Short mmCIF file of C-alpha atoms and ligand atoms in Angstrom, two decimals:
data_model
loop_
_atom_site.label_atom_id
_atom_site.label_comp_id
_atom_site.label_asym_id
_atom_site.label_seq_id
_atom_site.Cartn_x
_atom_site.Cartn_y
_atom_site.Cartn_z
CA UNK A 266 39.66 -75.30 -76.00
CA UNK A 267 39.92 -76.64 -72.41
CA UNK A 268 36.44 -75.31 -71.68
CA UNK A 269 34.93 -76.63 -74.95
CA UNK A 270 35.68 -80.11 -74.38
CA UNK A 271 34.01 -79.80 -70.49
CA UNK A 272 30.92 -78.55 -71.64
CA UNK A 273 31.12 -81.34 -74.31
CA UNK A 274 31.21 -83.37 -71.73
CA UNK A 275 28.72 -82.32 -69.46
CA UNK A 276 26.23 -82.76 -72.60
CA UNK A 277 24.07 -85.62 -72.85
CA UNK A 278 25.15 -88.85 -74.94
CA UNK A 279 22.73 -88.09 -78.08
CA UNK A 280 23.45 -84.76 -78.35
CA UNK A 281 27.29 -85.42 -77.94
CA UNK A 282 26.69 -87.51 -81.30
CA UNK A 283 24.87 -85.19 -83.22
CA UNK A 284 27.12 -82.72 -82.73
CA UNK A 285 30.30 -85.02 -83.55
CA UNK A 286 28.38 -86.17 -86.68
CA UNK A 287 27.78 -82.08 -87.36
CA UNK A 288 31.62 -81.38 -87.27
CA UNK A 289 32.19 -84.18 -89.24
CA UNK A 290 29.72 -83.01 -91.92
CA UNK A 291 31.28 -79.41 -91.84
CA UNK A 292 35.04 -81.10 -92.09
CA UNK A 293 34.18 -82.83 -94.99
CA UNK A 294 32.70 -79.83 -96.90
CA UNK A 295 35.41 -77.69 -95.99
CA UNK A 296 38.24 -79.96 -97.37
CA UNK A 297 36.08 -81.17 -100.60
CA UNK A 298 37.76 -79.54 -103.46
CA UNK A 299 34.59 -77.53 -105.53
CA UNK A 300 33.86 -77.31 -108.98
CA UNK A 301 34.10 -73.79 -109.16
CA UNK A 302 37.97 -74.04 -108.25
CA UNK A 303 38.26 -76.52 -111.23
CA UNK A 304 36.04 -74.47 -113.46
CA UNK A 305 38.14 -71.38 -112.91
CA UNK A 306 41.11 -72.58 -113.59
CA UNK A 307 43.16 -70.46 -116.69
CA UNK A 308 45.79 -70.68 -117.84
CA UNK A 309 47.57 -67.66 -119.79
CA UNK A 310 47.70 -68.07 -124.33
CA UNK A 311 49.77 -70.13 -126.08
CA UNK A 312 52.72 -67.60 -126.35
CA UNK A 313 52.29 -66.83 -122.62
CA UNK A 314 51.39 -63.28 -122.81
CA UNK A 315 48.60 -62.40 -120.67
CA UNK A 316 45.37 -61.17 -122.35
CA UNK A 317 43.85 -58.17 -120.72
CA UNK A 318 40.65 -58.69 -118.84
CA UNK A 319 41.07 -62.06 -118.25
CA UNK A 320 41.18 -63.01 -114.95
CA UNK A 321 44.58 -65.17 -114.19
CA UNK A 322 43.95 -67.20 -110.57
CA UNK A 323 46.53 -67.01 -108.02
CA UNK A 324 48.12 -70.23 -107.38
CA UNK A 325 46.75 -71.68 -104.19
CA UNK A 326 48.57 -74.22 -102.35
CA UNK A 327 46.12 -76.93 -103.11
CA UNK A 328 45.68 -75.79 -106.85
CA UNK A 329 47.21 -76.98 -110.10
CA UNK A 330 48.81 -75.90 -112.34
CA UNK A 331 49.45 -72.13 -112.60
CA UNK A 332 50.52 -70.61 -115.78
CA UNK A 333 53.54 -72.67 -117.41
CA UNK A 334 55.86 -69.54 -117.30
CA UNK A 335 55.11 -67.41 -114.28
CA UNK A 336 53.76 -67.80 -111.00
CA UNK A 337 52.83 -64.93 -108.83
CA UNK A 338 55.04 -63.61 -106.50
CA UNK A 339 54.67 -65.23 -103.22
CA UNK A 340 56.04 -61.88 -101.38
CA UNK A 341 52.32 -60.38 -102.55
CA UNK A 342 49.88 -61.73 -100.02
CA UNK A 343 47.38 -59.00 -100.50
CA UNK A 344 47.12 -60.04 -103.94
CA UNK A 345 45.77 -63.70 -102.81
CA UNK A 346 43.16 -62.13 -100.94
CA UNK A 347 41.51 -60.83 -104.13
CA UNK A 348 40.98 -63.34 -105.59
CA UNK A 349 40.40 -65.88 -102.64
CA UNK A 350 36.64 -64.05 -101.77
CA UNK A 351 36.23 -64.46 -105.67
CA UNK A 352 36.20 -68.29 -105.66
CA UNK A 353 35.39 -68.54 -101.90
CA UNK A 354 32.08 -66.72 -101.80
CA UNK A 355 30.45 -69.49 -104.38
CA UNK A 356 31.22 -72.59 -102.22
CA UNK A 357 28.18 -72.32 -100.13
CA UNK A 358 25.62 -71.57 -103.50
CA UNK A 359 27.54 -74.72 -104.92
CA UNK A 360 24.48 -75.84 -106.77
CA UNK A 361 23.17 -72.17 -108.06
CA UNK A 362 26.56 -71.69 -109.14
CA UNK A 363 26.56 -74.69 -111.59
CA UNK A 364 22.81 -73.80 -112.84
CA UNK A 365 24.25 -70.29 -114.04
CA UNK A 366 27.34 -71.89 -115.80
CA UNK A 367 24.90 -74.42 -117.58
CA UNK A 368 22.92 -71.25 -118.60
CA UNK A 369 25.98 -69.37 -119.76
CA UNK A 370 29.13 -71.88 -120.73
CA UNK A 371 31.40 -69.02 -121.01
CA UNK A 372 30.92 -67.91 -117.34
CA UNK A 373 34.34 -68.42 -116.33
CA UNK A 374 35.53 -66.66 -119.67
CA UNK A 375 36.41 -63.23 -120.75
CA UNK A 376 33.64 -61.61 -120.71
CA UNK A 377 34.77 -58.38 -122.25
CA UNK A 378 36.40 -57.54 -125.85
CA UNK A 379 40.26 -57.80 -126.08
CA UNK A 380 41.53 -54.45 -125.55
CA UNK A 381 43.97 -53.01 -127.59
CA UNK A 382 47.49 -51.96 -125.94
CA UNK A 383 50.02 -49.64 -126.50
CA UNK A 384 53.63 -49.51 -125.33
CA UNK A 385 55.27 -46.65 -124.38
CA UNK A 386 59.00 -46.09 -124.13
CA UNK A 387 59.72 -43.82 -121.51
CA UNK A 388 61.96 -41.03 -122.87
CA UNK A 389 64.28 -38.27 -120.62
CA UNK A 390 62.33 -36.38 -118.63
CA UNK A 391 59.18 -38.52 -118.83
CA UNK A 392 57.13 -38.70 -115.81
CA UNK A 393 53.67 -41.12 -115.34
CA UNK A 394 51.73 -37.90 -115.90
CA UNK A 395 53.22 -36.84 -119.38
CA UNK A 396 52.77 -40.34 -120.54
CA UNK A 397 48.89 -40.79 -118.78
CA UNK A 398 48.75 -36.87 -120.60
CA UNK A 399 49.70 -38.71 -123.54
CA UNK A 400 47.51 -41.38 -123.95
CA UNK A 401 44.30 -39.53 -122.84
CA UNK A 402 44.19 -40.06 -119.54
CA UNK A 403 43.60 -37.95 -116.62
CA UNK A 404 45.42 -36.58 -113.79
CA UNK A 405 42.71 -38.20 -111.59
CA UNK A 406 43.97 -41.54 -113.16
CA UNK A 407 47.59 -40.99 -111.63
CA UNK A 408 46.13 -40.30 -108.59
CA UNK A 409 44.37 -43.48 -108.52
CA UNK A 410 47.09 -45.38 -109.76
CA UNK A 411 49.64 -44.13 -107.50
CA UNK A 412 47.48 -44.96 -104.51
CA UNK A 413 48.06 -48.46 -104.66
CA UNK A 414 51.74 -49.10 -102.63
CA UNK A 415 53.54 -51.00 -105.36
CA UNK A 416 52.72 -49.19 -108.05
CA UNK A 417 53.28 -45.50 -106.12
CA UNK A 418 56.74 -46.93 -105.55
CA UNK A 419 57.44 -48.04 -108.73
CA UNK A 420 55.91 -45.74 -111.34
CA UNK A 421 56.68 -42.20 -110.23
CA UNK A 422 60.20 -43.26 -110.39
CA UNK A 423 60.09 -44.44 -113.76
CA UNK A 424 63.58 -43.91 -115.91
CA UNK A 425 63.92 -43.41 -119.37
CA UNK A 426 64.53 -46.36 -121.57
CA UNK A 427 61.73 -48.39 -119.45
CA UNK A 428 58.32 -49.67 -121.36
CA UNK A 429 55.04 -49.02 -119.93
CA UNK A 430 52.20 -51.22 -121.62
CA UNK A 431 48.66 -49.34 -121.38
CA UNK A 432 45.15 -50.98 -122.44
CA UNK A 433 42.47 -48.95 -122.20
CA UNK A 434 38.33 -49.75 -122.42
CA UNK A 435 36.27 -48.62 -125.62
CA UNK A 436 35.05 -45.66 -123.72
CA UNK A 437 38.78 -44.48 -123.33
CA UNK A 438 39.35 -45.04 -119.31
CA UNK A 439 41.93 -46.85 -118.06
CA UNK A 440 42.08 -51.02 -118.05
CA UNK A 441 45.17 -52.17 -116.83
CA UNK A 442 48.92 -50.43 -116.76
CA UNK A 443 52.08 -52.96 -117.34
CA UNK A 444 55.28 -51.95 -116.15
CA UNK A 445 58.60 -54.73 -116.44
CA UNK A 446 60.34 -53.88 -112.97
CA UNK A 447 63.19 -55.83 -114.11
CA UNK A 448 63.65 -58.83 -116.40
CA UNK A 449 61.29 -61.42 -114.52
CA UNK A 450 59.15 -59.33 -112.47
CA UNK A 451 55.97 -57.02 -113.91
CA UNK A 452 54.05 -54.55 -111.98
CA UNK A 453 50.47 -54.96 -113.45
CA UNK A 454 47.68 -52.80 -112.24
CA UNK A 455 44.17 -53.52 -113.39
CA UNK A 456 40.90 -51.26 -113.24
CA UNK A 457 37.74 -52.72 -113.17
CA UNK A 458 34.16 -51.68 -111.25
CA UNK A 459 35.56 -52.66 -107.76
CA UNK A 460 38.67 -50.01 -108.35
CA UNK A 461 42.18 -50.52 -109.05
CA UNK A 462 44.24 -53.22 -107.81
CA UNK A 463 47.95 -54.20 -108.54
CA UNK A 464 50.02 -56.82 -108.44
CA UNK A 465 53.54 -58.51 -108.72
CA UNK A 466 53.83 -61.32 -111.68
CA UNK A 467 57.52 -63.05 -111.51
CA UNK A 468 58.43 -64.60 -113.84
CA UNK A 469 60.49 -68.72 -113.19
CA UNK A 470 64.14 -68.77 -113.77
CA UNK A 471 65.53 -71.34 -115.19
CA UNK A 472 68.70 -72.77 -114.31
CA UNK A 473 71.03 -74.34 -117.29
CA UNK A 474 74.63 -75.88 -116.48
CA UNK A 475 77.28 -74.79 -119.47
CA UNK A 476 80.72 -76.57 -120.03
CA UNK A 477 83.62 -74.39 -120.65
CA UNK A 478 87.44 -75.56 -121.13
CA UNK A 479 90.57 -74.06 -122.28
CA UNK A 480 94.54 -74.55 -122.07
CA UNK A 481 96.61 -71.43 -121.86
CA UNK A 482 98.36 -70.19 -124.59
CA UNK A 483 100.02 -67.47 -123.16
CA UNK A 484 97.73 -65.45 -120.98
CA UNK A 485 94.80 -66.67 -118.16
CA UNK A 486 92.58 -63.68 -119.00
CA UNK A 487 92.75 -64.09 -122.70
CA UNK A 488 92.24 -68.41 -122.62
CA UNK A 489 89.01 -67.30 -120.37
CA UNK A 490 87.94 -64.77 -122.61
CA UNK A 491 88.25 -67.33 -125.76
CA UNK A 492 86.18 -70.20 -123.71
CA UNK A 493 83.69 -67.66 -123.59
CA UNK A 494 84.04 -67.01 -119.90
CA UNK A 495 83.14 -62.70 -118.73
CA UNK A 496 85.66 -61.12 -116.77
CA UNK A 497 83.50 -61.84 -113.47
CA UNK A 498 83.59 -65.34 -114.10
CA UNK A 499 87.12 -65.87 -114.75
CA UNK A 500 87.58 -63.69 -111.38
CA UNK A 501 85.66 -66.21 -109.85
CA UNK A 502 87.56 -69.06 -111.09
CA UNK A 503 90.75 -67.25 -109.75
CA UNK A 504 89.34 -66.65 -106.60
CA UNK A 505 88.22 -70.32 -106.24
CA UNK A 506 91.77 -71.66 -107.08
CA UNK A 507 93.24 -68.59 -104.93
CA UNK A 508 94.66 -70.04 -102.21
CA UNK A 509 96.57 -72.94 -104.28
CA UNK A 510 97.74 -70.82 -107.17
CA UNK A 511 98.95 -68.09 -107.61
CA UNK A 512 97.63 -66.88 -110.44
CA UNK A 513 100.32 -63.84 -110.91
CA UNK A 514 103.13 -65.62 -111.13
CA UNK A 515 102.47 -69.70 -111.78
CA UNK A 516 100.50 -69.83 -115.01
CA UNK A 517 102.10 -71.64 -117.84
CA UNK A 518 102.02 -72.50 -120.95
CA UNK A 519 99.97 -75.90 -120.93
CA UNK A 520 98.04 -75.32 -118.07
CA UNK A 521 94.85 -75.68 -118.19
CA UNK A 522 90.96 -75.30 -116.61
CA UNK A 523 87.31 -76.69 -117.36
CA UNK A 524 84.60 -75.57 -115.47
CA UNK A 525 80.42 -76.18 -115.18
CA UNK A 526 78.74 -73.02 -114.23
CA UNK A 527 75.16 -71.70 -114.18
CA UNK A 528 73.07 -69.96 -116.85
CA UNK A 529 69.88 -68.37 -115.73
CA UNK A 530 67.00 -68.19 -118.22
CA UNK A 531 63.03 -66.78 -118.19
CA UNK A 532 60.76 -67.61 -120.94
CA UNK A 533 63.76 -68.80 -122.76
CA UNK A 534 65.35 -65.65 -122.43
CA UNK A 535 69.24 -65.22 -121.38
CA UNK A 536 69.21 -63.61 -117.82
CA UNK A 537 72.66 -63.75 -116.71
CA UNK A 538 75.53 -66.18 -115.06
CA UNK A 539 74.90 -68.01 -112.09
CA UNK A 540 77.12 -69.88 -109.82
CA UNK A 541 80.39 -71.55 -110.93
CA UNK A 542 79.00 -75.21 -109.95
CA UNK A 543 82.42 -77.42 -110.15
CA UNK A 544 85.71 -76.97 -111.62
CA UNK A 545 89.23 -77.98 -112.17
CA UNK A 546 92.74 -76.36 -113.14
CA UNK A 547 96.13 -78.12 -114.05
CA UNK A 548 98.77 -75.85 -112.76
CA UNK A 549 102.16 -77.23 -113.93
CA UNK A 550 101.26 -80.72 -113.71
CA UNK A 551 99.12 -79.86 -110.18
CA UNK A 552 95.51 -80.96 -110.76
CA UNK A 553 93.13 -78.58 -108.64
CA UNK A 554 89.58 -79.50 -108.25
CA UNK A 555 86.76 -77.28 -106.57
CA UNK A 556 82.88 -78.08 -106.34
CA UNK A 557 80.05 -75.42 -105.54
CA UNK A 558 78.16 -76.80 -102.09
CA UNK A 559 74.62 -75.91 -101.24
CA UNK A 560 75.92 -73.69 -98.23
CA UNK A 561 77.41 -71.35 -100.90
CA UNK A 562 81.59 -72.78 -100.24
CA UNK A 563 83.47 -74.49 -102.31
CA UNK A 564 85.17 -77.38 -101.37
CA UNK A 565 88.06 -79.92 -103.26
CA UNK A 566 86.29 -82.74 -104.90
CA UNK A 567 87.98 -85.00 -101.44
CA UNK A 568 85.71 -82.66 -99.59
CA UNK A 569 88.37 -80.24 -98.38
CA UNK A 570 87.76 -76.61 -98.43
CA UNK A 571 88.95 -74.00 -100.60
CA UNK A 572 89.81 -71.64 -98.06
CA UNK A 573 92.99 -71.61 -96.50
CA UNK A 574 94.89 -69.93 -94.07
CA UNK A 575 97.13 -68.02 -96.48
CA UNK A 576 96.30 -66.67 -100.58
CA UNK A 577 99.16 -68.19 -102.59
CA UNK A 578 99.74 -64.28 -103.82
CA UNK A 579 98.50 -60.87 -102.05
CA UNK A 580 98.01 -59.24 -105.94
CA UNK A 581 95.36 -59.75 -108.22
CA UNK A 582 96.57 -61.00 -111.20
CA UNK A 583 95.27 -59.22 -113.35
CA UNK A 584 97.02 -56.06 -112.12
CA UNK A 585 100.36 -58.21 -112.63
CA UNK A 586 102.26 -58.11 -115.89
CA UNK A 587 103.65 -60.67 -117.87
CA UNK A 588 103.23 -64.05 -115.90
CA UNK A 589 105.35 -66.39 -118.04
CA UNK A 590 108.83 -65.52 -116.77
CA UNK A 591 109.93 -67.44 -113.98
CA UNK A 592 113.57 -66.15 -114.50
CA UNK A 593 112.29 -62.73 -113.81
CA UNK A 594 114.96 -60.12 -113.58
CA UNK A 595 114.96 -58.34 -109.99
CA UNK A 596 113.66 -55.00 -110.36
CA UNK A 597 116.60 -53.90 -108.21
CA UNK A 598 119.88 -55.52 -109.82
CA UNK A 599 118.61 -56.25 -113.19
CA UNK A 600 119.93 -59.66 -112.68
CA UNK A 601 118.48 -63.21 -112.07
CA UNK A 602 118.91 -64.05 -108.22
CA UNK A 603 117.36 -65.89 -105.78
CA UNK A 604 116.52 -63.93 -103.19
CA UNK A 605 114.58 -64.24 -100.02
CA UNK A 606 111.28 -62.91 -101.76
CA UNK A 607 108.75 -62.96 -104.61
CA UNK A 608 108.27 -59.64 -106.49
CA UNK A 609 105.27 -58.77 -108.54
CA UNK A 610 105.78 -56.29 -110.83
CA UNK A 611 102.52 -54.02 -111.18
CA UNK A 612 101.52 -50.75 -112.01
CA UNK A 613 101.91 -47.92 -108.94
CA UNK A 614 98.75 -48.00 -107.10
CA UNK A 615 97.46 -51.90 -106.97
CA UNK A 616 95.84 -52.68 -103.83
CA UNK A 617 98.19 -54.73 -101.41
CA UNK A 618 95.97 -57.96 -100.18
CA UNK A 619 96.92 -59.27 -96.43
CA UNK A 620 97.57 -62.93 -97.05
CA UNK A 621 95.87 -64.49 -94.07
CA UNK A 622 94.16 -62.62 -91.22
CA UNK A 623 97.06 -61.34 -88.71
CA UNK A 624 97.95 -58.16 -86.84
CA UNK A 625 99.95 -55.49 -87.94
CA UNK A 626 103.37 -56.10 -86.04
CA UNK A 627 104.91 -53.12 -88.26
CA UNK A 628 103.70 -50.63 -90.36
CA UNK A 629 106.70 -47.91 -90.88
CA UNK A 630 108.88 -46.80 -93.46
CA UNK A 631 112.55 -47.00 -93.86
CA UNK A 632 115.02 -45.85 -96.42
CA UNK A 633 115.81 -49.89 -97.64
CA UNK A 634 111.95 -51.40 -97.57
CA UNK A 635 110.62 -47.69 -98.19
CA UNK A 636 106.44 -48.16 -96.86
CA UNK A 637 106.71 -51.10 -95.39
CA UNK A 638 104.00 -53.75 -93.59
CA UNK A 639 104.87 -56.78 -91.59
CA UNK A 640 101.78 -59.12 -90.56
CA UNK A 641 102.37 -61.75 -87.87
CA UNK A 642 99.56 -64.84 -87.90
CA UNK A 643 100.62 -66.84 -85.61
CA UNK A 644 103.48 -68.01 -83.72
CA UNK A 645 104.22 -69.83 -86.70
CA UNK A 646 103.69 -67.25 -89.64
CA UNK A 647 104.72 -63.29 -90.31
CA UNK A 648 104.30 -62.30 -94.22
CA UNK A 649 106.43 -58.77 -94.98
CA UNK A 650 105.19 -56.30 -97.89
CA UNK A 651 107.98 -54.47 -99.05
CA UNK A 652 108.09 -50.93 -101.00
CA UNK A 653 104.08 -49.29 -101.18
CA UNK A 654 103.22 -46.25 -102.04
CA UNK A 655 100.61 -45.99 -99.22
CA UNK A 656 100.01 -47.87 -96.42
CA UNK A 657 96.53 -48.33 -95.25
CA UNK A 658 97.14 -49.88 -92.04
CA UNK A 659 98.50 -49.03 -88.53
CA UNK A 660 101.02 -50.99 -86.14
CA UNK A 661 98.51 -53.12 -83.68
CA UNK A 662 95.59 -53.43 -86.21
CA UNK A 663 93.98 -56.61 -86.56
CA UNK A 664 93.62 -57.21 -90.24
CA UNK A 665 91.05 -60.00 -92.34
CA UNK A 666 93.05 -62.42 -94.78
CA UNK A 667 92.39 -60.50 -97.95
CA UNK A 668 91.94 -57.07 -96.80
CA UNK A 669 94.10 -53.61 -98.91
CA UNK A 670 96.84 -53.61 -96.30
CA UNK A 671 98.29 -50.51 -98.77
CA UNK A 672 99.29 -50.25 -102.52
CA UNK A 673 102.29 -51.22 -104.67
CA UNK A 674 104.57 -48.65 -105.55
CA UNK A 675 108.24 -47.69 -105.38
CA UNK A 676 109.42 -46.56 -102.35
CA UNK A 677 112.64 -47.40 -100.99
CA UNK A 678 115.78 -49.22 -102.59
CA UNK A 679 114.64 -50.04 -106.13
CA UNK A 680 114.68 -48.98 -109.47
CA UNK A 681 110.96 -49.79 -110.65
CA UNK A 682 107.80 -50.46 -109.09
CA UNK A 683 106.87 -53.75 -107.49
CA UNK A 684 106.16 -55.17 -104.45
CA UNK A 685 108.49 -57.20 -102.76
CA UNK A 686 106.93 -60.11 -100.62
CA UNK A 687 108.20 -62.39 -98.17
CA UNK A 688 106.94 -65.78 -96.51
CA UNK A 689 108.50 -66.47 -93.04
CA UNK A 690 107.65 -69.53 -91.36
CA UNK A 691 109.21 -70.03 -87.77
CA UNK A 692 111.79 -67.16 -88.46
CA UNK A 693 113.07 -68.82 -91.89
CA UNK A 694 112.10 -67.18 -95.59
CA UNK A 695 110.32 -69.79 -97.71
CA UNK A 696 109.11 -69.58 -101.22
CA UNK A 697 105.39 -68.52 -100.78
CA UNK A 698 103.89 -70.05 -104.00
CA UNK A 699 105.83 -73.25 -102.87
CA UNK A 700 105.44 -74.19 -99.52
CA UNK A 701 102.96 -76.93 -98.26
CA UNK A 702 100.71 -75.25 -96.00
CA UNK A 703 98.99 -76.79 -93.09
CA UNK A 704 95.73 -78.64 -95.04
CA UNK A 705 92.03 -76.55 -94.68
CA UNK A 706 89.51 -78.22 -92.68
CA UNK A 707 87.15 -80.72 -94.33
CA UNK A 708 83.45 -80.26 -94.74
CA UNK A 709 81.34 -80.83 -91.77
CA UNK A 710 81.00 -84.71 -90.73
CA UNK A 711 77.20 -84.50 -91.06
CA UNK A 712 77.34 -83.19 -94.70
CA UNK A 713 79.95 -85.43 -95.97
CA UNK A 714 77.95 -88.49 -97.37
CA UNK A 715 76.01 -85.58 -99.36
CA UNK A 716 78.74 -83.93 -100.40
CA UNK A 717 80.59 -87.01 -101.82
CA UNK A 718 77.64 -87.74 -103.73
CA UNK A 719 77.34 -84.28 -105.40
CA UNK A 720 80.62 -84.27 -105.92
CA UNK A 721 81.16 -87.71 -107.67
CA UNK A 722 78.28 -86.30 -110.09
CA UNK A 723 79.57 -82.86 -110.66
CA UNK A 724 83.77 -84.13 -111.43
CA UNK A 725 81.81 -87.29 -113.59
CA UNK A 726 80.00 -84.47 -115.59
CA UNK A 727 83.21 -82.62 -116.20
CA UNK A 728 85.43 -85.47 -117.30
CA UNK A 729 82.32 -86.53 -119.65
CA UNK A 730 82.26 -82.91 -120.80
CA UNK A 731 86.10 -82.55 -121.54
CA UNK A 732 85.60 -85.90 -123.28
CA UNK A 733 82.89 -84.75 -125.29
CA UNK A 734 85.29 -81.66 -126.47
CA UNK A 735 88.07 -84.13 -127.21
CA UNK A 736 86.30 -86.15 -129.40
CA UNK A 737 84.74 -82.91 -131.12
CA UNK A 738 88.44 -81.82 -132.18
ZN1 ZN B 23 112.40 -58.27 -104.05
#
């Protein structure tokens, strides 16, 4: 560049003009937008199919719109460059360009018949070849089909159950192969006198918040299952309210949860669940509230997150049994008795969760505790899991909050399986699912105006939501 401008310079005045009025010239042809980009616009049929042998354009970053349901995949550059020489190569014939599509209106138009297509449903043992064999195609047509990257990956590992949609020309030779890769993306290789060439159509997803609400009856799993809610989601929901609840042993009668989660649509079409976005659960009078950030955490509608040093239980609760007795009878006396532990009761076998991250200060076993684990925190904090059938770590290990530290069983001084869990903070038992823990950290400084703004929407949306439901009682 640095040499450019001094032989620019060293030119004389006139000729420095012309040639500043010459790049100005080209400039402004270059960035004009040309007919023929307008002209060639398409857009796919009413019901959004694609026709065959109709050439769709690849969106371009200056070019509007592409077709109201898909867009191309952007991961597919060598697809753009088809089609870029295509409308490229008339820009400089600008003017013969528009004679010819005076001559012949349809220019920009199929120019061949619709060709008629027929789906195949690959069955067990079904390879490309048996279905080309089927159709009347050659073995010289999966060889030039497979050639192409994409569709060499995709097709010779094609499973049974999947549809293949073939078109083929009057003269019998192959026009274009369609094969769904998964529910918004479609392999589609096309044939025409140039050769084969594939590409990647996606389809958009569609995001859709749902409302769902219930107060439990008698059971968590089954008041989810009744809202509606799969058994991922309402293991999300329990993960979310984790650390405040424990969701083994606190659930009553009464309590209850709303929540606004994703929905993720194509063409209209039911995909699957996205994200829980915001939610909220009334544990014994204790309002919880929890909303989705864009950094993937959740965070207390204050702005506080989710995540805490300790999980209110180390079992899943849905390996617990019955959660509404809080006069449970000690699996060891077979009376009621406060004693300096909580014990879930749980089949032989559920993973053991460590609390809060820690190292393993003992991991033995004694006739009393039978496979025992003790994990000190801090200076502060030890937790002590009491009675496992295995135990999956060693004395010394580091473990992650969370992490199968062993699994519940019977071993020791009891008369039925549980685990037997203790809380000790500064050398004193507390009552885990009770104590005030120090508070998690707030969100980032820098993200809290944001955050309080998303919030305000998403806890506004659920109270107008549980409203809605009240009223529809
Ligand atoms: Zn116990």
């Amino acid at each position: 560049m640095g040499k450019v401008i001094t032989l620019f310079k060293l030119l004389p005045k006139l000729h420095q003009m012309l040639l500043c009025g010459l790049v100005f010239v080209t400039l402004i042809i270059i960035l004009m937008p040309s007919d023929d980009v307008q002209a060639s616009k398409q857009t796919p049929s009413a019901s959004g199919e694609y026709d065959v042998n109709t050439r769709y354009d690849v969106p371009l970053a200056f070019r509007k719109p592409t077709p109201p349901s898909a867009s191309l995949s952007e991961s597919n550059p060598s697809q753009r460059t088809h089609s870029e020489p295509l409308s490229q190569s008339r820009e400089p014939n600008k003017k013969q360009a528009l004679a010819e599509a005076a001559d012949k209106p349809e220019i920009q138009k199929t120019t061949a018949p619709k060709l008629k297509e027929k789906h195949f449903q690959v069955k067990s043992g079904d390879t490309l070849a048996a279905i080309f064999e089927r159709v009347g195609l050659t073995a010289k047509d999966v060889y030039d089909v497979t050639q192409l990257p994409k569709a060499k990956k995709n097709l010779l590992k094609i499973m049974p159950g999947d549809d293949l949609v073939i078109a083929k020309t009057p003269d019998g030779k192959l026009a274009q192969l369609t094969y769904h890769l998964d529910k918004i993306t479609t392999l589609i290789v096309t044939h025409n006198d140039s050769g084969y060439k594939e590409q990647i159509v996606t389809k958009k997803v569609e995001a859709r918040s749902k409302f769902a609400s219930a107060t439990i009856e008698n059971n968590f799993w089954n008041a989810g299952v009744n809202a509606g809610l799969t058994p991922n989601q309402i293991m999300q929901l329990a993960t979310i309210f984790g650390w405040d609840i424990d969701f083994a042993l606190d659930l009553r009668k009464g309590d209850q949860f709303a929540m606004i989660f994703e929905e993720e649509y194509a063409d209209g079409e039911f995909l699957k669940n996205g994200n829980i976005l915001a939610a909220e659960f009334t544990n014994q009078g204790d309002r919880y509230t929890a909303v989705r950030y864009k950094d993937g955490n959740y965070y207390s509608e204050e702005g506080r997150s989710m995540r805490k040093a300790f999980l209110r239980s180390p079992v899943d609760f849905k390996y617990v049994s019955s959660s509404f007795n809080p006069r449970r009878l000690h699996p060891v006396t077979g009376q009621v008795k406060a004693h300096r532990g909580v014990d879930y009761v749980a089949a032989v076998g559920t993973p053991i969760k460590a609390a809060g991250n820690g190292r393993v200060i003992k991991s033995s076993y004694n006739k009393y505790n039978g496979n025992y684990v003790f994990i000190k925190h801090n200076d502060t904090y030890t937790t002590k899991y009491l009675h496992l059938t295995k135990r999956k770590v060693k004395t010394g290990q580091s473990v992650k909050q969370g992490q199968i530290i062993g699994t519940l069983g019977s071993t020791g001084r009891v008369t039925g399986p549980h685990l037997h869990y203790e809380f000790i903070v500064n050398g004193v038992h507390r009552n885990p699912r009770t104590i005030k823990l120090p508070k998690s950290e707030p969100i980032a400084k820098k993200e809290k105006a944001q955050f309080a703004t998303l919030s305000k929407t998403m806890m506004a949306e659920l109270e107008h939501n549980k409203q809605l439901q009240i009223a529809a009682q």
